[in-house]
Amino acid sequence: MSGQSNRPAGYANPPAQHRFKKGKSGNPCGRPRKQDDLWCHMNRVLSRKVKLQGSDDQIPIREALIRRLRELALAGDRRALELQRRILAEAGAADVDRFDPEEEKRKVVDVLNRIAAAMKKDGGGDA
């Protein structure tokens, strides 16, 4: 310890009485944790599991809410039906003809026809 007190104090050399003690951090609490935003809270709450009535099965709250919304929409609640449509539209599930197998088949046949035409033009493709 006497070796530390002999060093001069100055730039990048604090006085001995102000230096960190051995084994003790200069930032004991560390950086404060980031405060959770609303999205994190909602995700945490909706991920919790609840028991279904009359059953021992547990499902996440978000699934229970979607099931309840479906039941209300099927019972004729117009607001529930509109909310369900908006959720499906935002999720992208409302596009029924997003994948059309007939169109995909037509595209593949067109590509094969173009390749065949190119091969005939080049002389059959035999080298």
C-alpha positions as a Markdown table, in Angstrom:
| # | Residue | x | y | z |
|---|---|---|---|---|
| 1 | Met | 0.0 | 0.0 | 0.0 |
| 2 | Ser | 2.9 | 2.3 | 0.6 |
| 3 | Gly | 3.8 | 1.9 | -3.1 |
| 4 | Gln | 0.5 | 3.5 | -4.1 |
| 5 | Ser | 0.9 | 6.5 | -1.9 |
| 6 | Asn | 4.4 | 7.3 | -3.4 |
| 7 | Arg | 3.0 | 7.7 | -6.9 |
| 8 | Pro | 2.2 | 11.3 | -7.9 |
| 9 | Ala | -1.4 | 12.3 | -8.3 |
| 10 | Gly | -2.5 | 13.8 | -11.6 |
| 11 | Tyr | -4.0 | 12.9 | -14.9 |
| 12 | Ala | -5.2 | 9.3 | -14.8 |
| 13 | Asn | -3.6 | 8.9 | -11.3 |
| 14 | Pro | -6.1 | 9.9 | -8.6 |
| 15 | Pro | -4.9 | 10.5 | -5.1 |
| 16 | Ala | -4.6 | 7.3 | -3.0 |
| 17 | Gln | -7.5 | 8.1 | -0.7 |
| 18 | His | -9.8 | 8.5 | -3.7 |
| 19 | Arg | -8.8 | 5.3 | -5.6 |
| 20 | Phe | -11.2 | 2.3 | -5.6 |
| 21 | Lys | -10.4 | -0.2 | -2.9 |
| 22 | Lys | -9.2 | -3.7 | -3.9 |
| 23 | Gly | -12.1 | -6.0 | -4.6 |
| 24 | Lys | -14.8 | -3.3 | -4.7 |
| 25 | Ser | -16.3 | -2.1 | -7.9 |
| 26 | Gly | -16.4 | 1.5 | -8.9 |
| 27 | Asn | -20.1 | 1.1 | -10.0 |
| 28 | Pro | -21.5 | -1.3 | -7.4 |
| 29 | Cys | -25.2 | -1.1 | -8.5 |
| 30 | Gly | -24.3 | -1.3 | -12.2 |
| 31 | Arg | -26.3 | 0.3 | -15.0 |
| 32 | Pro | -30.0 | 0.7 | -14.1 |
| 33 | Arg | -32.4 | -1.8 | -15.9 |
| 34 | Lys | -34.4 | -0.5 | -18.7 |
| 35 | Gln | -38.0 | 0.2 | -17.8 |
| 36 | Asp | -40.4 | -2.2 | -19.5 |
| 37 | Asp | -42.7 | -0.5 | -22.1 |
| 38 | Leu | -46.4 | -1.2 | -22.6 |
| 39 | Trp | -45.7 | -3.9 | -25.2 |
| 40 | Cys | -43.5 | -5.9 | -22.8 |
| 41 | His | -46.2 | -5.7 | -20.1 |
| 42 | Met | -49.0 | -6.7 | -22.5 |
| 43 | Asn | -46.9 | -9.7 | -23.8 |
| 44 | Arg | -46.1 | -10.9 | -20.3 |
| 45 | Val | -49.8 | -10.7 | -19.2 |
| 46 | Leu | -51.1 | -12.3 | -22.3 |
| 47 | Ser | -48.6 | -15.2 | -22.1 |
| 48 | Arg | -49.9 | -16.2 | -18.6 |
| 49 | Lys | -51.9 | -19.4 | -18.6 |
| 50 | Val | -55.5 | -19.7 | -17.3 |
| 51 | Lys | -57.7 | -22.7 | -16.7 |
| 52 | Leu | -60.7 | -23.3 | -18.8 |
| 53 | Gln | -64.1 | -23.6 | -17.1 |
| 54 | Gly | -64.9 | -27.3 | -16.4 |
| 55 | Ser | -61.5 | -28.5 | -17.5 |
| 56 | Asp | -58.0 | -28.9 | -16.2 |
| 57 | Asp | -56.5 | -27.7 | -19.4 |
| 58 | Gln | -54.5 | -24.4 | -19.3 |
| 59 | Ile | -54.1 | -22.1 | -22.3 |
| 60 | Pro | -52.5 | -18.7 | -22.7 |
| 61 | Ile | -54.8 | -15.7 | -22.0 |
| 62 | Arg | -54.4 | -14.5 | -25.6 |
| 63 | Glu | -55.8 | -17.8 | -26.9 |
| 64 | Ala | -58.6 | -17.7 | -24.4 |
| 65 | Leu | -59.5 | -14.1 | -25.6 |
| 66 | Ile | -59.5 | -15.2 | -29.3 |
| 67 | Arg | -61.7 | -18.1 | -28.5 |
| 68 | Arg | -64.1 | -15.9 | -26.6 |
| 69 | Leu | -64.1 | -13.4 | -29.5 |
| 70 | Arg | -65.0 | -16.3 | -31.9 |
| 71 | Glu | -67.8 | -17.4 | -29.6 |
| 72 | Leu | -69.3 | -13.9 | -29.5 |
| 73 | Ala | -68.9 | -13.4 | -33.3 |
| 74 | Leu | -70.7 | -16.8 | -33.9 |
| 75 | Ala | -73.5 | -15.7 | -31.5 |
| 76 | Gly | -74.2 | -12.7 | -33.7 |
| 77 | Asp | -72.3 | -9.9 | -31.9 |
| 78 | Arg | -71.6 | -7.4 | -34.7 |
| 79 | Arg | -68.8 | -5.6 | -32.8 |
| 80 | Ala | -67.0 | -8.9 | -32.1 |
| 81 | Leu | -67.4 | -9.9 | -35.7 |
| 82 | Glu | -65.9 | -6.6 | -36.9 |
| 83 | Leu | -63.1 | -6.8 | -34.4 |
| 84 | Gln | -62.3 | -10.3 | -35.5 |
| 85 | Arg | -62.2 | -9.2 | -39.2 |
| 86 | Arg | -59.8 | -6.3 | -38.3 |
| 87 | Ile | -57.5 | -8.7 | -36.4 |
| 88 | Leu | -57.5 | -11.1 | -39.3 |
| 89 | Ala | -56.8 | -8.3 | -41.8 |
| 90 | Glu | -53.9 | -7.0 | -39.8 |
| 91 | Ala | -52.5 | -10.5 | -39.4 |
| 92 | Gly | -52.7 | -11.0 | -43.1 |
| 93 | Ala | -55.0 | -14.1 | -42.8 |
| 94 | Ala | -57.9 | -12.3 | -44.6 |
| 95 | Asp | -56.1 | -12.7 | -48.0 |
| 96 | Val | -57.6 | -16.0 | -49.1 |
| 97 | Asp | -56.3 | -15.9 | -52.6 |
| 98 | Arg | -52.8 | -15.0 | -51.5 |
| 99 | Phe | -51.7 | -18.5 | -52.7 |
| 100 | Asp | -53.5 | -19.7 | -55.8 |
| 101 | Pro | -52.3 | -23.2 | -56.8 |
| 102 | Glu | -53.7 | -22.8 | -60.4 |
| 103 | Glu | -51.7 | -19.5 | -60.9 |
| 104 | Glu | -48.5 | -21.2 | -59.5 |
| 105 | Lys | -49.0 | -24.1 | -61.9 |
| 106 | Arg | -49.5 | -21.7 | -64.8 |
| 107 | Lys | -46.3 | -19.8 | -63.9 |
| 108 | Val | -44.3 | -23.1 | -63.8 |
| 109 | Val | -45.7 | -24.2 | -67.2 |
| 110 | Asp | -44.8 | -20.8 | -68.7 |
| 111 | Val | -41.2 | -21.0 | -67.5 |
| 112 | Leu | -40.9 | -24.5 | -68.8 |
| 113 | Asn | -42.3 | -23.4 | -72.2 |
| 114 | Arg | -39.8 | -20.6 | -72.4 |
| 115 | Ile | -36.9 | -22.9 | -71.6 |
| 116 | Ala | -38.1 | -25.4 | -74.2 |
| 117 | Ala | -38.4 | -22.5 | -76.8 |
| 118 | Ala | -34.9 | -21.4 | -75.9 |
| 119 | Met | -33.5 | -24.9 | -76.3 |
| 120 | Lys | -35.2 | -25.3 | -79.8 |
| 121 | Lys | -33.8 | -21.9 | -80.8 |
| 122 | Asp | -30.3 | -23.0 | -79.8 |
| 123 | Gly | -30.5 | -26.3 | -81.6 |
| 124 | Gly | -31.8 | -28.7 | -79.0 |
| 125 | Gly | -29.3 | -28.1 | -76.3 |
| 126 | Asp | -27.0 | -31.0 | -77.2 |
| 127 | Ala | -23.4 | -30.1 | -77.2 |
